[in-house]
């Protein structure tokens, strides 16, 4: 039995990073959106045991061992279903590796979908979500599809209203960005900002009473005082996440607090653009753009090409722009290609389209 499925990509419509957690992850809020670009995953089963990964395009960046997300997924699905088979997973890679489009995560969920079908056995919905979250934070969104709210470390997903498809352009730069490194860079930036605030508070309070007689240096005492003030006044990481939650909730209630007038088109057709008008941002841009200035330039190029909203997806390096119509997107993609960029016009994928298009075929091999 061989099953072929499309492994669709996602983008992030806004991404807010909260505090680093004791388990090494970060709390976050994001709206995930599946898009029509995809890899193809072919899963075949035979008598025997063992999992074999084959990358059709022989991309050296795709691991072929047990570190591959598809391998880890197949291992778990077989164990959960109590199945004993030899599994061959062929990855036809079309999406960028380390691109911020969730390709490796999507590949793993596609493996789950195909393997269940090949084995003619079904996992419970709860088992699917649990296994997906074990393999990675970005997997469960692909069990929902369409527009989904991601909270926790991103693995806790809630389906949002199934929005009409929106035209878009995806630009894939050559560079790959490591997500764990981007999170570490974010932590370093937060620490640097805190230290800078403490230093400037120390200067402001230079005439204030010092810690003389307490055994502490004046600077340490100043730092302590300003840290306490700072924690009382400055919005903390969790406050930021709460504010984002409010903006998303306002949008969902149909009253986005944008103040921006909506130009033409139906309410339904504009829902996604309404969301981006709430002022959503991707925090990763703050650490990724300074390291890769060419990515900031690409965002600018998307905006100049007429994008209604342009952003980095996840930790990058992929950038996308949302457009008013497929014709606008096609025109912009062609203009960007002339500038030497790898740009493609595509569209977001509704939940219904996602599930309707996921299966390519299912063949009984002889
Ligand atoms: O969950 P996943 O394996 O995709 O995460 C890869 C790495 O990204 C984690 O090991 C962690 O370093 C970082 N991460 C994080 N906070 C998240 C998601 C991922 O720090 N919410």
Coordinates of C-alpha atoms and ligand atoms in Angstrom, one line a residue:
X1 CA 0.0 0.0 0.0
X2 CA 1.4 3.4 -1.0
X3 CA -0.3 6.7 0.1
X4 CA 0.8 10.1 -1.3
X5 CA -0.3 13.3 0.5
X6 CA 0.4 17.0 0.1
X7 CA 2.3 18.5 3.1
X8 CA 1.2 22.1 3.1
X9 CA 3.2 25.0 4.5
X10 CA 2.1 27.6 7.1
X11 CA 2.8 31.2 7.8
X12 CA 2.5 33.1 11.0
X13 CA 0.1 36.1 11.1
X14 CA 1.8 37.8 14.0
X15 CA 4.0 36.1 16.6
X16 CA 4.6 37.3 20.1
X17 CA 7.3 35.7 22.3
X18 CA 6.7 35.7 26.0
X19 CA 8.9 34.6 28.9
X20 CA 11.4 31.7 28.7
X21 CA 9.9 28.8 30.6
X22 CA 11.6 26.3 33.0
X23 CA 11.4 23.6 30.3
X24 CA 13.5 25.6 27.9
X25 CA 10.6 26.7 25.7
X26 CA 8.9 30.1 25.4
X27 CA 5.3 31.0 25.8
X28 CA 4.0 32.5 22.7
X29 CA 0.8 33.7 20.9
X30 CA 0.5 33.4 17.1
X31 CA -2.2 33.0 14.4
X32 CA -1.1 30.2 12.1
X33 CA -2.4 30.1 8.6
X34 CA -2.0 27.2 6.1
X35 CA -1.0 28.1 2.6
X36 CA -1.2 26.3 -0.8
X37 CA 2.6 25.7 -1.2
X38 CA 3.5 22.1 -0.3
X39 CA 6.0 19.2 -0.2
X40 CA 4.8 15.7 -1.2
X41 CA 5.1 12.8 1.2
X42 CA 4.7 9.2 0.0
X43 CA 4.4 6.5 2.6
X44 CA 4.5 2.8 1.7
X45 CA 4.2 -0.1 4.1
X46 CA 5.4 -3.7 3.6
X47 CA 6.0 -6.8 5.7
X48 CA 9.0 -6.5 8.1
X49 CA 10.2 -3.8 10.3
X50 CA 12.3 -0.6 10.2
X51 CA 11.7 2.9 9.0
X52 CA 13.5 4.2 5.8
X53 CA 13.5 7.9 4.9
X54 CA 14.3 8.9 1.3
X55 CA 14.6 12.5 0.1
X56 CA 13.6 12.5 -3.6
X57 CA 15.6 15.7 -4.3
X58 CA 18.6 14.5 -2.3
X59 CA 18.7 17.8 -0.3
X60 CA 21.7 17.3 2.1
X61 CA 19.9 19.4 4.7
X62 CA 17.1 16.8 5.1
X63 CA 18.3 14.2 7.7
X64 CA 17.6 10.6 6.7
X65 CA 18.0 9.1 10.2
X66 CA 15.9 9.0 13.4
X67 CA 16.3 12.8 13.8
X68 CA 13.9 13.4 10.9
X69 CA 10.5 14.5 12.2
X70 CA 8.8 12.0 9.8
X71 CA 10.9 9.1 11.3
X72 CA 9.9 10.2 14.8
X73 CA 6.3 10.4 13.8
X74 CA 6.2 7.0 12.1
X75 CA 7.8 5.4 15.2
X76 CA 5.2 6.8 17.5
X77 CA 2.2 6.0 15.2
X78 CA 3.3 2.4 14.8
X79 CA 3.8 2.1 18.6
X80 CA 0.4 3.7 19.4
X81 CA -1.4 1.5 16.9
X82 CA 0.5 -1.6 17.9
X83 CA 1.4 -2.1 14.2
X84 CA 4.5 -4.0 12.9
X85 CA 5.5 -3.1 9.4
X86 CA 8.4 -1.9 7.3
X87 CA 7.7 1.8 6.5
X88 CA 9.3 3.8 3.6
X89 CA 8.8 7.5 3.6
X90 CA 9.7 9.5 0.5
X91 CA 10.0 13.2 0.9
X92 CA 9.6 15.3 -2.3
X93 CA 11.0 18.6 -1.0
X94 CA 9.7 21.7 -2.6
X95 CA 9.5 24.0 0.5
X96 CA 12.6 25.6 1.9
X97 CA 14.4 23.9 4.8
X98 CA 14.7 26.1 7.9
X99 CA 12.4 28.5 6.1
X100 CA 9.9 29.4 8.8
X101 CA 7.1 27.7 6.8
X102 CA 6.8 24.7 9.1
X103 CA 7.9 22.3 6.4
X104 CA 9.5 19.7 8.7
X105 CA 6.5 19.8 11.0
X106 CA 4.0 19.6 8.2
X107 CA 6.0 16.6 6.7
X108 CA 5.6 14.8 10.0
X109 CA 1.8 15.4 10.2
X110 CA 1.5 14.3 6.5
X111 CA 3.4 11.1 7.5
X112 CA 0.8 10.5 10.2
X113 CA -2.1 11.0 7.9
X114 CA -0.6 8.8 5.2
X115 CA 0.5 6.1 7.6
X116 CA -2.9 5.8 9.2
X117 CA -4.5 5.4 5.7
X118 CA -1.9 2.9 4.6
X119 CA -2.4 0.8 7.8
X120 CA -6.2 1.2 7.5
X121 CA -6.2 2.1 11.2
X122 CA -7.2 5.3 13.0
X123 CA -5.8 7.1 16.0
X124 CA -8.2 9.0 18.2
X125 CA -8.2 12.8 17.7
X126 CA -6.7 13.2 21.2
X127 CA -3.9 10.7 20.4
X128 CA -3.1 12.5 17.2
X129 CA -2.7 15.9 18.9
X130 CA -0.7 14.4 21.8
X131 CA 1.7 12.6 19.4
X132 CA 2.0 15.7 17.2
X133 CA 2.9 17.9 20.2
X134 CA 5.5 15.4 21.3
X135 CA 7.3 15.6 18.0
X136 CA 7.4 19.4 17.9
X137 CA 5.6 22.7 18.8
X138 CA 4.5 23.5 15.3
X139 CA 2.9 20.2 14.4
X140 CA -0.6 20.3 15.9
X141 CA -1.6 23.3 13.7
X142 CA -1.4 20.9 10.7
X143 CA -4.0 18.7 12.3
X144 CA -6.4 21.8 12.3
X145 CA -5.5 23.6 9.0
X146 CA -6.9 27.0 7.9
X147 CA -6.5 29.8 10.5
X148 CA -5.6 28.6 14.0
X149 CA -4.6 30.4 17.2
X150 CA -1.4 29.0 18.7
X151 CA -0.7 29.4 22.5
X152 CA 1.5 27.7 25.0
X153 CA 4.7 26.8 23.2
X154 CA 2.7 27.0 20.0
X155 CA 1.5 23.4 20.3
X156 CA -1.9 24.3 21.9
X157 CA -4.1 25.2 18.9
X158 CA -7.6 26.5 18.5
X159 CA -9.4 26.7 15.1
X160 CA -10.3 30.2 14.2
X161 CA -13.1 31.0 11.7
X162 CA -12.4 29.5 8.4
X163 CA -11.5 32.6 6.4
X164 CA -11.7 33.0 2.7
X165 CA -8.5 32.4 0.8
X166 CA -6.3 35.5 0.4
X167 CA -3.8 36.1 -2.4
X168 CA -0.2 36.2 -1.4
X169 CA 3.5 36.2 -2.5
X170 CA 6.1 34.1 -0.8
X171 CA 9.8 35.0 -1.1
X172 CA 12.3 32.3 -0.1
X173 CA 15.8 33.7 0.4
X174 CA 18.8 31.3 0.2
X175 CA 19.7 31.6 3.9
X176 CA 18.3 29.3 6.5
X177 CA 17.5 30.5 10.1
X178 CA 17.7 28.1 13.1
X179 CA 14.6 28.5 15.3
X180 CA 16.3 27.5 18.6
X181 CA 19.1 30.1 17.8
X182 CA 16.5 32.8 17.1
X183 CA 14.8 32.1 20.4
X184 CA 18.2 32.3 22.2
X185 CA 19.0 35.5 20.4
X186 CA 15.6 36.9 21.6
X187 CA 16.5 36.0 25.2
X188 CA 19.9 37.7 24.8
X189 CA 18.2 40.8 23.4
X190 CA 15.7 40.9 26.3
X191 CA 18.6 40.6 28.8
X192 CA 20.6 43.4 27.0
X193 CA 17.5 45.7 27.1
X194 CA 17.0 45.0 30.8
X195 CA 20.7 45.7 31.5
X196 CA 20.5 49.0 29.5
X197 CA 17.4 50.1 31.4
X198 CA 19.1 49.3 34.7
X199 CA 22.2 51.3 33.6
X200 CA 20.1 54.3 32.5
X201 CA 18.0 54.1 35.7
X202 CA 21.3 54.1 37.7
X203 CA 22.4 57.3 35.9
X204 CA 19.0 59.0 36.6
X205 CA 19.1 58.1 40.2
X206 CA 22.8 59.1 40.6
X207 CA 21.9 61.6 43.3
X208 CA 19.6 59.3 45.2
X209 CA 20.8 57.8 48.6
X210 CA 23.4 55.1 48.1
X211 CA 23.7 51.8 49.8
X212 CA 26.5 53.1 52.0
X213 CA 26.7 51.0 55.2
X214 CA 24.7 48.1 53.8
X215 CA 27.8 46.3 52.5
X216 CA 26.6 46.7 48.9
X217 CA 28.1 48.9 46.3
X218 CA 26.0 52.0 45.3
X219 CA 25.5 50.6 41.8
X220 CA 24.2 47.3 43.1
X221 CA 21.7 49.1 45.3
X222 CA 20.6 51.4 42.5
X223 CA 20.2 48.4 40.3
X224 CA 18.1 46.7 42.9
X225 CA 15.8 49.7 43.4
X226 CA 15.4 50.2 39.7
X227 CA 14.7 46.5 39.1
X228 CA 11.9 46.7 41.7
X229 CA 10.5 49.9 40.0
X230 CA 11.0 48.4 36.6
X231 CA 9.0 45.3 37.5
X232 CA 6.2 47.5 38.9
X233 CA 5.9 49.7 35.9
X234 CA 7.2 48.0 32.8
X235 CA 4.7 45.6 31.0
X236 CA 6.1 42.2 31.5
X237 CA 6.3 39.4 28.9
X238 CA 3.0 38.0 30.1
X239 CA 1.3 41.4 29.9
X240 CA 2.3 41.7 26.3
X241 CA 0.8 38.3 25.5
X242 CA -2.4 39.3 27.3
X243 CA -2.6 42.5 25.1
X244 CA -2.2 40.4 22.0
X245 CA -4.9 38.1 23.2
X246 CA -7.2 41.2 23.6
X247 CA -6.4 42.4 20.1
X248 CA -7.1 38.9 18.7
X249 CA -10.3 38.6 20.6
X250 CA -11.5 42.1 19.4
X251 CA -10.8 40.9 15.9
X252 CA -12.7 37.7 16.4
X253 CA -15.7 39.6 17.8
X254 CA -15.7 41.6 14.5
X255 CA -14.6 44.9 16.0
X256 CA -10.9 45.1 15.3
X257 CA -9.4 48.1 17.2
X258 CA -7.6 49.4 14.1
X259 CA -9.3 52.7 13.5
X260 CA -8.3 52.1 9.8
X261 CA -11.2 52.3 7.3
X262 CA -11.9 49.2 5.3
X263 CA -11.7 49.9 1.6
X264 CA -14.1 47.9 -0.6
X265 CA -14.8 44.2 -0.7
X266 CA -16.9 42.1 1.6
X267 CA -16.4 41.7 5.3
X268 CA -15.6 38.0 4.8
X269 CA -13.0 38.7 2.1
X270 CA -11.4 41.3 4.3
X271 CA -11.3 39.4 7.6
X272 CA -7.6 38.4 7.2
X273 CA -6.7 41.9 6.2
X274 CA -8.6 43.2 9.2
X275 CA -6.5 41.0 11.4
X276 CA -3.3 42.4 10.0
X277 CA -4.6 45.9 10.5
X278 CA -4.8 45.2 14.3
X279 CA -1.1 46.0 14.0
X280 CA 0.2 42.4 14.5
X281 CA 3.9 41.9 14.4
X282 CA 6.4 39.1 14.4
X283 CA 8.8 39.4 17.3
X284 CA 11.5 37.4 15.4
X285 CA 12.0 40.3 13.0
X286 CA 13.6 42.2 15.9
X287 CA 16.5 39.6 16.2
X288 CA 16.6 38.2 12.7
X289 CA 16.6 41.4 10.6
X290 CA 19.7 42.9 12.3
X291 CA 21.6 39.6 11.5
X292 CA 20.3 39.3 8.0
X293 CA 19.6 42.9 6.7
X294 CA 18.8 41.5 3.3
X295 CA 15.6 40.1 4.8
X296 CA 14.5 43.5 6.0
X297 CA 15.1 44.7 2.4
X298 CA 12.9 41.9 1.0
X299 CA 10.1 43.0 3.3
X300 CA 10.5 46.5 2.0
X301 CA 10.4 45.2 -1.6
X302 CA 7.2 43.3 -0.9
X303 CA 5.6 46.5 0.5
X304 CA 6.8 48.5 -2.5
X305 CA 5.3 45.8 -4.8
X306 CA 1.9 46.6 -3.3
X307 CA 1.5 44.2 -0.4
X308 CA -1.2 45.1 2.1
X309 CA 0.9 43.4 4.8
X310 CA 4.4 41.9 4.7
X311 CA 6.2 39.9 7.4
X312 CA 8.7 37.3 8.2
X313 CA 7.1 33.9 8.7
X314 CA 8.1 32.2 12.0
X315 CA 11.8 32.7 12.6
X316 CA 12.3 33.1 8.8
X317 CA 14.0 33.2 6.5
X318 CA 10.8 33.2 4.3
X319 CA 8.9 36.4 3.9
X320 CA 5.4 36.8 2.7
X321 CA 3.1 39.6 1.6
X322 CA -0.7 39.5 1.5
X323 CA -2.4 41.1 -1.6
X324 CA -5.8 42.2 -2.5
X325 CA -6.3 40.0 -5.5
X326 CA -4.5 37.0 -7.3
X327 CA -3.7 39.4 -10.2
X328 CA -2.0 41.9 -7.8
X329 CA 0.0 39.0 -6.3
X330 CA 1.0 37.6 -9.7
X331 CA 2.2 41.1 -10.8
X332 CA 4.2 41.6 -7.6
X333 CA 5.8 38.2 -7.8
X334 CA 6.9 38.8 -11.4
X335 CA 8.3 42.2 -10.4
X336 CA 10.2 40.7 -7.4
X337 CA 11.6 37.9 -9.7
X338 CA 13.0 40.6 -12.0
X339 CA 14.8 42.0 -8.9
X340 CA 16.5 38.6 -8.6
X341 CA 14.3 37.3 -5.7
X342 CA 12.8 33.8 -5.5
X343 CA 9.2 34.9 -5.4
X344 CA 6.0 32.9 -6.0
X345 CA 2.4 33.9 -6.1
X346 CA 0.1 31.6 -4.1
X347 CA -2.8 31.9 -1.7
X348 CA -3.8 31.1 1.9
X349 CA -5.6 27.8 2.3
X350 CA -9.0 27.6 4.1
X351 CA -9.5 24.6 6.5
X352 CA -11.9 23.1 4.0
X353 CA -9.5 23.4 1.1
X354 CA -6.6 22.0 3.3
X355 CA -8.4 18.8 4.1
X356 CA -10.0 18.5 0.6
X357 CA -6.6 18.7 -1.1
X358 CA -4.4 16.8 1.3
X359 CA -4.8 13.3 -0.2
X360 CA -3.2 12.8 -3.7
X361 CA -3.7 9.1 -4.1
X362 CA -3.7 5.8 -2.4
X363 CA -2.4 2.8 -4.4
X364 CA -2.3 -0.8 -3.5
X365 CA 1.2 -1.9 -4.5
X366 CA 1.7 -5.4 -6.0
Ligands
LIG1 O1 9.2 22.3 19.5 P1 10.3 22.3 18.5 O2 11.1 21.0 18.6 O3 10.0 22.6 17.1 O4 11.3 23.4 19.1 C1 12.6 23.5 18.7 C2 13.3 24.4 19.6 O5 12.9 25.8 19.5 C3 13.1 24.1 21.1 O6 14.1 23.1 21.5 C4 13.4 25.4 21.8 O7 14.7 25.7 21.9 C5 12.8 26.4 20.8 N1 11.4 26.8 21.1 C6 11.2 27.7 22.1 N2 9.9 28.1 22.4 C7 8.9 27.6 21.6 C8 9.1 26.7 20.6 C9 10.4 26.3 20.3 O8 12.1 28.1 22.8 N3 7.6 28.0 21.9

